[in-house]
mmCIF file of C-alpha atoms and ligand atoms in Angstrom:
data_model
loop_
_atom_site.group_PDB
_atom_site.id
_atom_site.type_symbol
_atom_site.label_atom_id
_atom_site.label_comp_id
_atom_site.label_asym_id
_atom_site.label_seq_id
_atom_site.Cartn_x
_atom_site.Cartn_y
_atom_site.Cartn_z
ATOM 1 C CA MET A 1 13.316 -7.831 16.590
ATOM 2 C CA PRO A 2 14.443 -9.660 13.941
ATOM 3 C CA ARG A 3 14.598 -7.504 10.821
ATOM 4 C CA THR A 4 11.997 -7.235 8.088
ATOM 5 C CA TYR A 5 12.613 -7.287 4.261
ATOM 6 C CA GLU A 6 9.663 -5.655 2.050
ATOM 7 C CA ALA A 7 11.785 -5.054 -1.684
ATOM 8 C CA PRO A 8 12.578 -8.146 -4.202
ATOM 9 C CA PRO A 9 15.489 -8.512 -5.349
ATOM 10 C CA SER A 10 16.641 -6.360 -8.068
ATOM 11 C CA GLU A 11 18.022 -6.971 -11.253
ATOM 12 C CA ASN A 12 20.718 -3.894 -10.240
ATOM 13 C CA THR A 13 24.055 -6.483 -8.604
ATOM 14 C CA GLY A 14 25.869 -3.366 -8.274
ATOM 15 C CA CYS A 15 25.695 -2.697 -5.147
ATOM 16 C CA LYS A 16 25.519 -6.175 -3.914
ATOM 17 C CA GLN A 17 27.789 -8.433 -1.508
ATOM 18 C CA GLY A 18 27.607 -11.251 0.053
ATOM 19 C CA LEU A 19 29.104 -13.977 2.261
ATOM 20 C CA TYR A 20 28.711 -17.888 2.462
ATOM 21 C CA ILE A 21 30.369 -18.874 5.095
ATOM 22 C CA HIS A 22 30.449 -22.887 5.287
ATOM 23 C CA ILE A 23 30.707 -25.000 8.571
ATOM 24 C CA PRO A 24 31.463 -28.600 7.131
ATOM 25 C CA PHE A 25 30.153 -30.209 10.761
ATOM 26 C CA CYS A 26 27.716 -32.340 11.108
ATOM 27 C CA LYS A 27 26.018 -34.735 14.128
ATOM 28 C CA GLN A 28 25.235 -37.818 11.876
ATOM 29 C CA ARG A 29 24.908 -37.926 8.110
ATOM 30 C CA CYS A 30 21.994 -37.665 6.006
ATOM 31 C CA ILE A 31 22.295 -41.039 2.948
ATOM 32 C CA TYR A 32 21.552 -38.487 0.683
ATOM 33 C CA CYS A 33 23.847 -35.921 1.208
ATOM 34 C CA ASP A 34 26.444 -35.424 -0.742
ATOM 35 C CA PHE A 35 28.041 -31.862 1.110
ATOM 36 C CA TYR A 36 31.409 -31.622 2.618
ATOM 37 C CA SER A 37 31.261 -32.424 6.372
ATOM 38 C CA THR A 38 32.912 -34.218 8.436
ATOM 39 C CA THR A 39 31.200 -35.399 11.850
ATOM 40 C CA CYS A 40 34.014 -34.182 14.527
ATOM 41 C CA GLY A 41 34.327 -33.395 17.444
ATOM 42 C CA GLU A 42 34.913 -30.186 19.715
ATOM 43 C CA ALA A 43 38.265 -29.534 19.329
ATOM 44 C CA GLU A 44 37.941 -29.717 15.703
ATOM 45 C CA LYS A 45 35.032 -26.625 15.919
ATOM 46 C CA ALA A 46 36.978 -24.615 17.814
ATOM 47 C CA ALA A 47 40.048 -25.367 16.444
ATOM 48 C CA PHE A 48 37.442 -24.834 12.416
ATOM 49 C CA ALA A 49 36.628 -21.107 14.818
ATOM 50 C CA GLU A 50 40.031 -19.790 14.830
ATOM 51 C CA ALA A 51 40.808 -21.004 11.140
ATOM 52 C CA LEU A 52 38.265 -19.625 9.810
ATOM 53 C CA CYS A 53 38.110 -15.962 11.420
ATOM 54 C CA ALA A 54 41.636 -15.865 9.990
ATOM 55 C CA GLU A 55 40.152 -16.530 6.254
ATOM 56 C CA LEU A 56 37.757 -14.123 7.632
ATOM 57 C CA VAL A 57 40.265 -11.420 7.381
ATOM 58 C CA SER A 58 42.806 -11.966 5.407
ATOM 59 C CA ARG A 59 40.142 -11.665 2.705
ATOM 60 C CA LYS A 60 38.518 -8.755 3.558
ATOM 61 C CA GLU A 61 39.711 -6.527 0.532
ATOM 62 C CA GLU A 62 37.464 -8.163 -1.279
ATOM 63 C CA ALA A 63 34.577 -7.051 -0.304
ATOM 64 C CA GLU A 64 36.439 -3.789 -1.825
ATOM 65 C CA GLY A 65 35.161 -1.310 0.501
ATOM 66 C CA ARG A 66 31.211 -2.197 -0.608
ATOM 67 C CA GLN A 67 28.761 -3.200 2.764
ATOM 68 C CA LEU A 68 28.020 -7.061 2.697
ATOM 69 C CA THR A 69 24.524 -7.067 1.997
ATOM 70 C CA THR A 70 24.271 -10.485 3.395
ATOM 71 C CA ILE A 71 25.688 -13.312 4.986
ATOM 72 C CA TYR A 72 24.908 -17.501 4.927
ATOM 73 C CA LEU A 73 25.798 -19.717 7.792
ATOM 74 C CA GLY A 74 25.238 -23.440 5.524
ATOM 75 C CA GLY A 75 27.118 -26.679 5.679
ATOM 76 C CA GLY A 76 27.529 -29.327 6.971
ATOM 77 C CA THR A 77 25.350 -27.835 10.024
ATOM 78 C CA PRO A 78 26.423 -25.009 11.285
ATOM 79 C CA SER A 79 23.791 -24.842 14.857
ATOM 80 C CA GLN A 80 26.900 -27.665 15.593
ATOM 81 C CA LEU A 81 28.931 -25.122 16.595
ATOM 82 C CA SER A 82 29.160 -23.822 20.256
ATOM 83 C CA GLY A 83 27.725 -20.410 21.001
ATOM 84 C CA GLU A 84 30.666 -19.611 21.547
ATOM 85 C CA ALA A 85 31.749 -20.406 18.041
ATOM 86 C CA LEU A 86 29.787 -18.169 16.848
ATOM 87 C CA THR A 87 30.060 -15.761 19.160
ATOM 88 C CA ARG A 88 33.390 -15.283 17.851
ATOM 89 C CA ILE A 89 32.650 -16.243 13.819
ATOM 90 C CA PHE A 90 30.021 -12.829 13.832
ATOM 91 C CA SER A 91 32.229 -10.265 16.017
ATOM 92 C CA THR A 92 35.488 -11.183 13.176
ATOM 93 C CA ILE A 93 32.545 -10.756 11.190
ATOM 94 C CA HIS A 94 31.532 -7.305 12.131
ATOM 95 C CA SER A 95 35.255 -6.385 12.621
ATOM 96 C CA ALA A 96 36.759 -6.624 9.298
ATOM 97 C CA TYR A 97 33.274 -6.072 7.252
ATOM 98 C CA THR A 98 30.931 -3.318 7.336
ATOM 99 C CA ILE A 99 27.730 -4.378 7.726
ATOM 100 C CA ASP A 100 24.232 -3.139 5.484
ATOM 101 C CA PRO A 101 21.965 -2.096 8.759
ATOM 102 C CA ASP A 102 19.209 -4.111 6.367
ATOM 103 C CA ALA A 103 21.521 -6.758 5.946
ATOM 104 C CA GLU A 104 19.524 -10.565 5.398
ATOM 105 C CA ILE A 105 21.735 -12.743 7.939
ATOM 106 C CA THR A 106 20.918 -16.405 7.733
ATOM 107 C CA ILE A 107 21.912 -19.642 9.681
ATOM 108 C CA GLU A 108 20.917 -22.915 8.771
ATOM 109 C CA ALA A 109 19.801 -24.986 11.294
ATOM 110 C CA ASN A 110 18.582 -28.683 12.266
ATOM 111 C CA PRO A 111 15.695 -28.655 13.739
ATOM 112 C CA ASP A 112 17.357 -30.542 17.343
ATOM 113 C CA ASP A 113 19.425 -27.606 17.551
ATOM 114 C CA ILE A 114 17.239 -25.481 18.655
ATOM 115 C CA SER A 115 17.367 -24.553 21.940
ATOM 116 C CA LYS A 116 17.036 -21.492 23.932
ATOM 117 C CA ASP A 117 20.728 -21.042 24.810
ATOM 118 C CA PHE A 118 20.806 -21.351 20.781
ATOM 119 C CA ILE A 119 17.975 -18.549 20.322
ATOM 120 C CA ALA A 120 19.631 -16.289 22.734
ATOM 121 C CA VAL A 121 23.350 -17.069 20.096
ATOM 122 C CA LEU A 122 20.975 -16.018 17.340
ATOM 123 C CA GLN A 123 19.767 -13.292 18.789
ATOM 124 C CA SER A 124 22.997 -11.828 19.858
ATOM 125 C CA THR A 125 24.437 -12.016 16.510
ATOM 126 C CA GLY A 126 22.171 -9.961 14.307
ATOM 127 C CA VAL A 127 20.747 -13.481 12.240
ATOM 128 C CA ASN A 128 17.719 -12.540 11.022
ATOM 129 C CA ARG A 129 17.204 -15.488 9.150
ATOM 130 C CA VAL A 130 16.800 -19.542 9.991
ATOM 131 C CA SER A 131 16.463 -22.225 7.515
ATOM 132 C CA LEU A 132 15.513 -25.128 8.759
ATOM 133 C CA GLY A 133 16.237 -28.430 7.331
ATOM 134 C CA ILE A 134 13.285 -30.356 8.803
ATOM 135 C CA GLN A 135 13.056 -32.908 4.406
ATOM 136 C CA THR A 136 10.022 -34.440 5.659
ATOM 137 C CA PHE A 137 7.866 -34.419 8.269
ATOM 138 C CA ASN A 138 7.247 -38.510 7.691
ATOM 139 C CA GLU A 139 8.351 -40.449 10.514
ATOM 140 C CA ASP A 140 9.538 -43.438 8.365
ATOM 141 C CA LEU A 141 10.987 -41.276 5.647
ATOM 142 C CA LEU A 142 13.122 -39.280 8.817
ATOM 143 C CA LYS A 143 14.189 -42.906 9.695
ATOM 144 C CA ILE A 144 15.236 -44.239 6.072
ATOM 145 C CA LEU A 145 17.299 -40.876 5.387
ATOM 146 C CA HIS A 146 18.731 -41.021 8.558
ATOM 147 C CA ARG A 147 17.834 -37.458 9.907
ATOM 148 C CA ARG A 148 18.533 -37.100 13.088
ATOM 149 C CA HIS A 149 15.644 -34.639 13.715
ATOM 150 C CA ASN A 150 11.530 -36.456 14.484
ATOM 151 C CA ALA A 151 7.723 -34.912 12.802
ATOM 152 C CA SER A 152 7.218 -32.918 15.898
ATOM 153 C CA GLN A 153 10.383 -31.479 17.080
ATOM 154 C CA ALA A 154 10.931 -29.784 13.162
ATOM 155 C CA ARG A 155 7.146 -28.424 14.043
ATOM 156 C CA ASN A 156 8.542 -27.469 17.528
ATOM 157 C CA ALA A 157 11.200 -25.934 16.179
ATOM 158 C CA VAL A 158 9.457 -23.148 13.370
ATOM 159 C CA LEU A 159 7.040 -22.335 15.936
ATOM 160 C CA THR A 160 9.718 -21.570 19.184
ATOM 161 C CA LEU A 161 11.751 -19.327 16.611
ATOM 162 C CA HIS A 162 8.583 -17.842 15.835
ATOM 163 C CA GLU A 163 7.638 -16.939 19.037
ATOM 164 C CA ALA A 164 11.171 -15.717 20.123
ATOM 165 C CA GLY A 165 10.306 -12.715 16.991
ATOM 166 C CA PHE A 166 11.918 -14.748 14.812
ATOM 167 C CA VAL A 167 9.835 -13.632 10.961
ATOM 168 C CA ASN A 168 11.626 -14.386 8.406
ATOM 169 C CA LEU A 169 11.794 -18.578 8.410
ATOM 170 C CA SER A 170 12.535 -20.818 5.539
ATOM 171 C CA ILE A 171 12.553 -24.506 5.661
ATOM 172 C CA ASP A 172 13.752 -27.418 2.789
ATOM 173 C CA LEU A 173 11.841 -30.278 2.059
ATOM 174 C CA ILE A 174 12.925 -32.814 -0.761
ATOM 175 C CA TYR A 175 10.360 -35.014 -2.555
ATOM 176 C CA GLY A 176 10.445 -38.337 -4.260
ATOM 177 C CA LEU A 177 11.286 -40.123 -1.288
ATOM 178 C CA PRO A 178 11.864 -43.839 -1.652
ATOM 179 C CA GLY A 179 8.236 -45.379 -0.715
ATOM 180 C CA GLN A 180 6.627 -41.480 -0.326
ATOM 181 C CA SER A 181 3.504 -41.450 -1.915
ATOM 182 C CA LEU A 182 1.815 -38.471 -3.719
ATOM 183 C CA ASP A 183 -0.274 -38.325 -0.740
ATOM 184 C CA THR A 184 2.373 -38.468 2.091
ATOM 185 C CA TRP A 185 3.800 -35.569 0.539
ATOM 186 C CA ARG A 186 0.785 -33.424 0.107
ATOM 187 C CA HIS A 187 1.029 -34.185 4.047
ATOM 188 C CA ASP A 188 4.373 -32.521 4.208
ATOM 189 C CA ILE A 189 3.396 -29.870 1.569
ATOM 190 C CA ASP A 190 0.012 -28.904 3.892
ATOM 191 C CA THR A 191 1.665 -29.573 7.184
ATOM 192 C CA ALA A 192 5.114 -26.947 6.421
ATOM 193 C CA LEU A 193 2.359 -24.602 4.824
ATOM 194 C CA ARG A 194 0.065 -24.518 7.820
ATOM 195 C CA LEU A 195 3.455 -23.111 9.520
ATOM 196 C CA PRO A 196 4.224 -20.088 9.787
ATOM 197 C CA ILE A 197 7.452 -19.683 7.072
ATOM 198 C CA LYS A 198 8.004 -17.087 4.799
ATOM 199 C CA HIS A 199 10.112 -18.997 1.977
ATOM 200 C CA LEU A 200 9.946 -22.726 1.234
ATOM 201 C CA SER A 201 12.772 -24.885 -0.814
ATOM 202 C CA ALA A 202 12.025 -27.784 -2.108
ATOM 203 C CA TYR A 203 14.569 -30.339 -4.093
ATOM 204 C CA ALA A 204 13.616 -33.390 -5.983
ATOM 205 C CA LEU A 205 15.857 -36.337 -4.374
ATOM 206 C CA THR A 206 19.073 -36.906 -6.245
ATOM 207 C CA TYR A 207 20.970 -40.202 -6.469
ATOM 208 C CA GLU A 208 24.393 -38.474 -5.789
ATOM 209 C CA ASP A 209 27.774 -40.359 -6.917
ATOM 210 C CA GLY A 210 29.472 -41.843 -3.810
ATOM 211 C CA THR A 211 27.025 -41.771 -1.120
ATOM 212 C CA GLN A 212 24.553 -44.178 0.848
ATOM 213 C CA LEU A 213 21.672 -43.317 -0.273
ATOM 214 C CA THR A 214 22.619 -44.344 -4.490
ATOM 215 C CA ARG A 215 24.676 -47.643 -3.238
ATOM 216 C CA LEU A 216 21.002 -49.275 -1.667
ATOM 217 C CA ARG A 217 19.221 -48.161 -4.433
ATOM 218 C CA ASP A 218 21.987 -50.376 -6.231
ATOM 219 C CA ILE A 219 22.196 -53.394 -4.117
ATOM 220 C CA GLY A 220 18.372 -53.168 -4.959
ATOM 221 C CA LYS A 221 17.075 -51.973 -0.765
ATOM 222 C CA LEU A 222 15.526 -48.880 -2.255
ATOM 223 C CA LYS A 223 13.673 -47.962 -5.740
ATOM 224 C CA GLU A 224 14.102 -45.154 -7.485
ATOM 225 C CA ALA A 225 10.718 -42.779 -7.783
ATOM 226 C CA GLY A 226 10.096 -42.984 -11.510
ATOM 227 C CA GLU A 227 9.450 -39.662 -13.468
ATOM 228 C CA GLU A 228 6.673 -39.262 -13.114
ATOM 229 C CA THR A 229 6.154 -39.559 -9.277
ATOM 230 C CA TYR A 230 9.510 -36.097 -9.643
ATOM 231 C CA ARG A 231 6.949 -34.338 -12.150
ATOM 232 C CA SER A 232 3.003 -34.606 -10.111
ATOM 233 C CA SER A 233 5.209 -34.368 -6.885
ATOM 234 C CA PHE A 234 6.561 -30.763 -8.401
ATOM 235 C CA TYR A 235 3.288 -30.036 -9.804
ATOM 236 C CA LEU A 236 1.663 -30.722 -7.059
ATOM 237 C CA LEU A 237 3.925 -28.549 -4.448
ATOM 238 C CA LYS A 238 3.272 -25.985 -7.440
ATOM 239 C CA GLU A 239 -0.280 -26.034 -7.142
ATOM 240 C CA LEU A 240 -0.386 -26.187 -2.604
ATOM 241 C CA ALA A 241 2.372 -23.870 -2.494
ATOM 242 C CA GLU A 242 0.769 -21.163 -5.057
ATOM 243 C CA ALA A 243 -3.133 -21.746 -3.496
ATOM 244 C CA ALA A 244 -1.735 -20.838 -0.571
ATOM 245 C CA GLY A 245 0.008 -17.156 -1.231
ATOM 246 C CA PHE A 246 3.465 -18.193 -1.915
ATOM 247 C CA GLU A 247 5.050 -17.122 -4.991
ATOM 248 C CA HIS A 248 6.994 -19.368 -7.247
ATOM 249 C CA TYR A 249 10.496 -17.153 -7.999
ATOM 250 C CA GLU A 250 12.962 -19.997 -8.673
ATOM 251 C CA ILE A 251 12.552 -23.400 -9.686
ATOM 252 C CA SER A 252 12.725 -24.970 -6.143
ATOM 253 C CA ASN A 253 12.046 -21.365 -4.281
ATOM 254 C CA PHE A 254 8.694 -20.291 -2.613
ATOM 255 C CA ALA A 255 8.791 -17.081 -1.001
ATOM 256 C CA ARG A 256 5.871 -15.174 0.444
ATOM 257 C CA SER A 257 5.765 -11.453 -1.059
ATOM 258 C CA GLY A 258 8.455 -9.829 -0.150
ATOM 259 C CA TRP A 259 10.534 -13.005 1.162
ATOM 260 C CA ARG A 260 12.403 -14.419 -1.372
ATOM 261 C CA SER A 261 16.128 -15.301 -0.141
ATOM 262 C CA ARG A 262 18.347 -12.145 -1.039
ATOM 263 C CA HIS A 263 21.274 -14.212 -1.019
ATOM 264 C CA ASN A 264 20.046 -17.069 -3.080
ATOM 265 C CA SER A 265 18.822 -14.906 -5.499
ATOM 266 C CA SER A 266 22.447 -13.157 -5.508
ATOM 267 C CA TYR A 267 24.102 -16.508 -7.175
ATOM 268 C CA TRP A 268 21.166 -16.719 -9.326
ATOM 269 C CA ASP A 269 21.231 -12.590 -10.451
ATOM 270 C CA GLY A 270 25.717 -12.721 -10.812
ATOM 271 C CA SER A 271 26.285 -10.664 -7.869
ATOM 272 C CA PRO A 272 29.614 -11.084 -5.763
ATOM 273 C CA TYR A 273 30.034 -12.846 -2.498
ATOM 274 C CA ILE A 274 32.945 -14.124 -0.825
ATOM 275 C CA GLY A 275 32.818 -17.719 -0.018
ATOM 276 C CA CYS A 276 35.142 -19.031 3.602
ATOM 277 C CA GLY A 277 35.497 -22.077 4.521
ATOM 278 C CA PRO A 278 36.678 -25.383 3.200
ATOM 279 C CA GLY A 279 34.445 -26.683 -0.025
ATOM 280 C CA ALA A 280 33.183 -23.207 -0.459
ATOM 281 C CA HIS A 281 33.061 -21.253 -3.696
ATOM 282 C CA SER A 282 32.959 -17.305 -4.298
ATOM 283 C CA PHE A 283 32.313 -15.252 -7.167
ATOM 284 C CA ASP A 284 33.498 -12.278 -8.307
ATOM 285 C CA ALA A 285 30.429 -10.858 -10.622
ATOM 286 C CA LYS A 286 33.256 -10.118 -12.870
ATOM 287 C CA ARG A 287 34.721 -13.911 -14.860
ATOM 288 C CA THR A 288 36.403 -15.580 -11.290
ATOM 289 C CA ARG A 289 35.606 -18.417 -9.003
ATOM 290 C CA ARG A 290 37.526 -19.566 -6.774
ATOM 291 C CA GLU A 291 36.216 -23.025 -5.107
ATOM 292 C CA ASN A 292 38.100 -23.397 -1.302
ATOM 293 C CA ARG A 293 39.688 -26.926 -1.355
ATOM 294 C CA ALA A 294 37.426 -29.203 0.157
ATOM 295 C CA ASP A 295 39.483 -30.272 3.622
ATOM 296 C CA LEU A 296 39.278 -29.600 6.751
ATOM 297 C CA CYS A 297 43.023 -30.346 8.234
ATOM 298 C CA ALA A 298 44.154 -28.860 5.868
ATOM 299 C CA TYR A 299 43.019 -25.471 6.424
ATOM 300 C CA LEU A 300 42.895 -25.952 9.870
ATOM 301 C CA ASN A 301 46.653 -26.366 9.151
ATOM 302 C CA THR A 302 46.695 -23.711 6.958
ATOM 303 C CA PRO A 303 45.079 -20.278 8.615
ATOM 304 C CA GLY A 304 44.319 -17.666 6.998
ATOM 305 C CA ALA A 305 45.672 -18.617 3.732
ATOM 306 C CA PRO A 306 43.593 -22.256 2.451
ATOM 307 C CA ALA A 307 44.568 -24.129 -0.454
ATOM 308 C CA PHE A 308 42.126 -22.327 -3.631
ATOM 309 C CA ARG A 309 41.382 -23.259 -6.944
ATOM 310 C CA GLU A 310 40.120 -20.733 -9.524
ATOM 311 C CA GLU A 311 38.362 -20.904 -12.962
ATOM 312 C CA HIS A 312 38.461 -17.753 -15.318
ATOM 313 C CA LEU A 313 35.171 -18.401 -16.701
ATOM 314 C CA SER A 314 35.489 -17.817 -20.986
ATOM 315 C CA GLN A 315 32.970 -15.035 -22.642
ATOM 316 C CA ASN A 316 30.872 -18.822 -23.772
ATOM 317 C CA GLU A 317 31.130 -19.903 -19.992
ATOM 318 C CA SER A 318 29.809 -16.374 -19.067
ATOM 319 C CA ARG A 319 27.513 -15.786 -21.374
ATOM 320 C CA ASN A 320 26.073 -19.736 -20.562
ATOM 321 C CA GLU A 321 25.853 -18.891 -16.787
ATOM 322 C CA PHE A 322 24.581 -15.851 -17.492
ATOM 323 C CA VAL A 323 21.458 -17.377 -19.013
ATOM 324 C CA PHE A 324 21.310 -20.481 -16.959
ATOM 325 C CA THR A 325 21.200 -18.658 -13.698
ATOM 326 C CA ALA A 326 18.471 -16.533 -14.679
ATOM 327 C CA LEU A 327 16.156 -18.412 -16.306
ATOM 328 C CA ARG A 328 15.738 -20.302 -12.773
ATOM 329 C CA THR A 329 14.200 -17.403 -11.542
ATOM 330 C CA ASN A 330 10.791 -16.189 -12.730
ATOM 331 C CA VAL A 331 12.269 -13.231 -14.221
ATOM 332 C CA GLY A 332 14.385 -15.050 -17.021
ATOM 333 C CA VAL A 333 16.734 -13.683 -18.901
ATOM 334 C CA ASN A 334 16.808 -10.057 -19.905
ATOM 335 C CA LEU A 335 17.569 -10.094 -23.172
ATOM 336 C CA GLU A 336 18.308 -5.832 -23.978
ATOM 337 C CA LEU A 337 20.852 -7.199 -20.718
ATOM 338 C CA LEU A 338 22.652 -10.136 -22.512
ATOM 339 C CA SER A 339 22.845 -8.274 -25.459
ATOM 340 C CA ARG A 340 24.465 -5.507 -23.625
ATOM 341 C CA GLN A 341 26.753 -7.759 -21.815
ATOM 342 C CA PHE A 342 27.344 -10.695 -24.770
ATOM 343 C CA GLY A 343 26.737 -8.699 -27.673
ATOM 344 C CA ALA A 344 23.936 -9.494 -30.393
ATOM 345 C CA ALA A 345 25.297 -12.341 -32.113
ATOM 346 C CA ALA A 346 24.777 -13.989 -28.328
ATOM 347 C CA LEU A 347 21.350 -13.098 -27.978
ATOM 348 C CA SER A 348 20.120 -14.257 -31.700
ATOM 349 C CA GLU A 349 21.863 -17.618 -30.975
ATOM 350 C CA LEU A 350 19.852 -17.713 -27.458
ATOM 351 C CA LEU A 351 16.546 -16.860 -28.900
ATOM 352 C CA ASN A 352 17.426 -19.722 -31.998
ATOM 353 C CA ALA A 353 18.031 -22.567 -29.402
ATOM 354 C CA ALA A 354 14.804 -21.356 -27.539
ATOM 355 C CA THR A 355 12.870 -21.377 -30.904
ATOM 356 C CA PRO A 356 11.115 -25.195 -30.682
ATOM 357 C CA TYR A 357 10.351 -24.411 -27.052
ATOM 358 C CA LEU A 358 8.487 -21.054 -27.505
ATOM 359 C CA ARG A 359 6.681 -22.852 -30.667
ATOM 360 C CA LEU A 360 5.775 -25.485 -27.488
ATOM 361 C CA LYS A 361 4.916 -23.207 -24.451
ATOM 362 C CA GLU A 362 7.862 -24.370 -22.469
ATOM 363 C CA LEU A 363 9.981 -21.166 -22.788
ATOM 364 C CA GLU A 364 7.693 -17.796 -23.422
ATOM 365 C CA GLU A 365 9.571 -14.092 -24.599
ATOM 366 C CA ARG A 366 7.627 -11.692 -22.726
ATOM 367 C CA ASP A 367 8.252 -7.791 -21.722
ATOM 368 C CA GLY A 368 11.920 -8.560 -23.497
ATOM 369 C CA HIS A 369 12.230 -11.310 -20.961
ATOM 370 C CA LEU A 370 13.884 -14.957 -21.938
ATOM 371 C CA ARG A 371 11.460 -17.238 -18.775
ATOM 372 C CA LEU A 372 10.327 -21.010 -18.103
ATOM 373 C CA THR A 373 6.423 -21.418 -18.106
ATOM 374 C CA PRO A 374 4.485 -23.531 -15.918
ATOM 375 C CA ALA A 375 5.287 -26.375 -18.458
ATOM 376 C CA GLY A 376 9.132 -26.133 -18.918
ATOM 377 C CA LEU A 377 9.782 -25.320 -15.548
ATOM 378 C CA PHE A 378 9.563 -29.580 -14.428
ATOM 379 C CA LEU A 379 12.036 -29.463 -17.913
ATOM 380 C CA SER A 380 14.185 -26.728 -17.089
ATOM 381 C CA ASP A 381 17.908 -29.002 -17.305
ATOM 382 C CA MET A 382 16.631 -30.554 -21.072
ATOM 383 C CA ILE A 383 15.813 -27.004 -22.363
ATOM 384 C CA MET A 384 18.731 -25.285 -20.703
ATOM 385 C CA ARG A 385 21.292 -28.125 -22.291
ATOM 386 C CA ASP A 386 20.067 -27.108 -25.460
ATOM 387 C CA LEU A 387 20.646 -23.448 -25.116
ATOM 388 C CA MET A 388 23.676 -23.982 -24.134
ATOM 389 C CA THR A 389 26.396 -23.111 -26.673
ATOM 390 C CA VAL A 390 29.829 -24.702 -26.976
HETATM 391 S S1 SF4 B 401 21.800 -33.070 4.534
HETATM 392 FE FE1 SF4 B 401 22.496 -31.501 5.974
HETATM 393 S S2 SF4 B 401 22.134 -32.029 8.138
HETATM 394 FE FE2 SF4 B 401 22.761 -34.109 6.464
HETATM 395 S S3 SF4 B 401 24.597 -35.000 6.771
HETATM 396 FE FE3 SF4 B 401 24.316 -33.322 4.927
HETATM 397 S S4 SF4 B 401 24.752 -31.166 5.582
HETATM 398 FE FE4 SF4 B 401 24.567 -32.898 7.087
#
């Protein structure tokens, strides 16, 4: 049986260690997506599993004797890997790293990949959380987005996993889709909330450079939703999810009590994580970020030693990250911790910059934390820009 979790993530990052694995394969490309992935065949996937295992082994020292508290297979589409490849990857993780017995182990999956065989692989590898990329339950919109599944496959995927004993289920939705009315969005939210899920992530559609979505908009084939549509979609989601008992714990994330994503929470509380696979990011919880080169061919040619670039954060960059990541969550910025880590001047600078938003009640200072109010959540990008120090 999958394990269950009750405790919310704490602000103490001392004993956490995440492992992220980027699986760079998709069966077909969705028109809005700019994540690194390819549509290669089985031979490349098998070679990738080998190269990934080599990288996992070569980087095990980075965990420095800590147990892995979260493991997350994202992509791309991890459910596009064969059962053998997934089994090989997990057995390498188990032999190279020590895994906390209560670790959260997540795999992202597409609804149409959920089969008896796939579920059997998940059960045998210790996966205890599945995150399904559903995006919408509207058939027309699914086709426009070039998603592989239909609405009933999406619902059935959740129900099948639940019947198989997976309790910790999450789904992703997108709002602000071209032609999506508020009623259509309400139907998506209602459908999601009737399913046996513990977690819901919902993102505003973004028009990224180089995507087909952006090209279609630029030649007038699609109409981008206006700001008011994004705003009302966001607040409708918040209202309905909270009424159904979900906690709005991060700008784009909702969870039933005790079921926050521990892995994603570690991105927001500054915990260390090792990222393996092409394009994967790592952070040492001090000042160093690493990004593997997003190039599958190069990755396959250098097993265990992928090319990467490192960024050493300055004091200012580090302070900005501390503020922005914490501000995304409903915990907010721990002001005492900020002062301890970055000095009293950093604290007064932050509170000065925050003053106009505190007056407008878009930020609040309470219990030693600075956080976005409901009114400020939708304006988070602008507010964070204004709180940045250069
Ligand atoms: S949204 Fe997911 S399935 Fe679609 S192309 Fe991007 S990574 Fe692949």
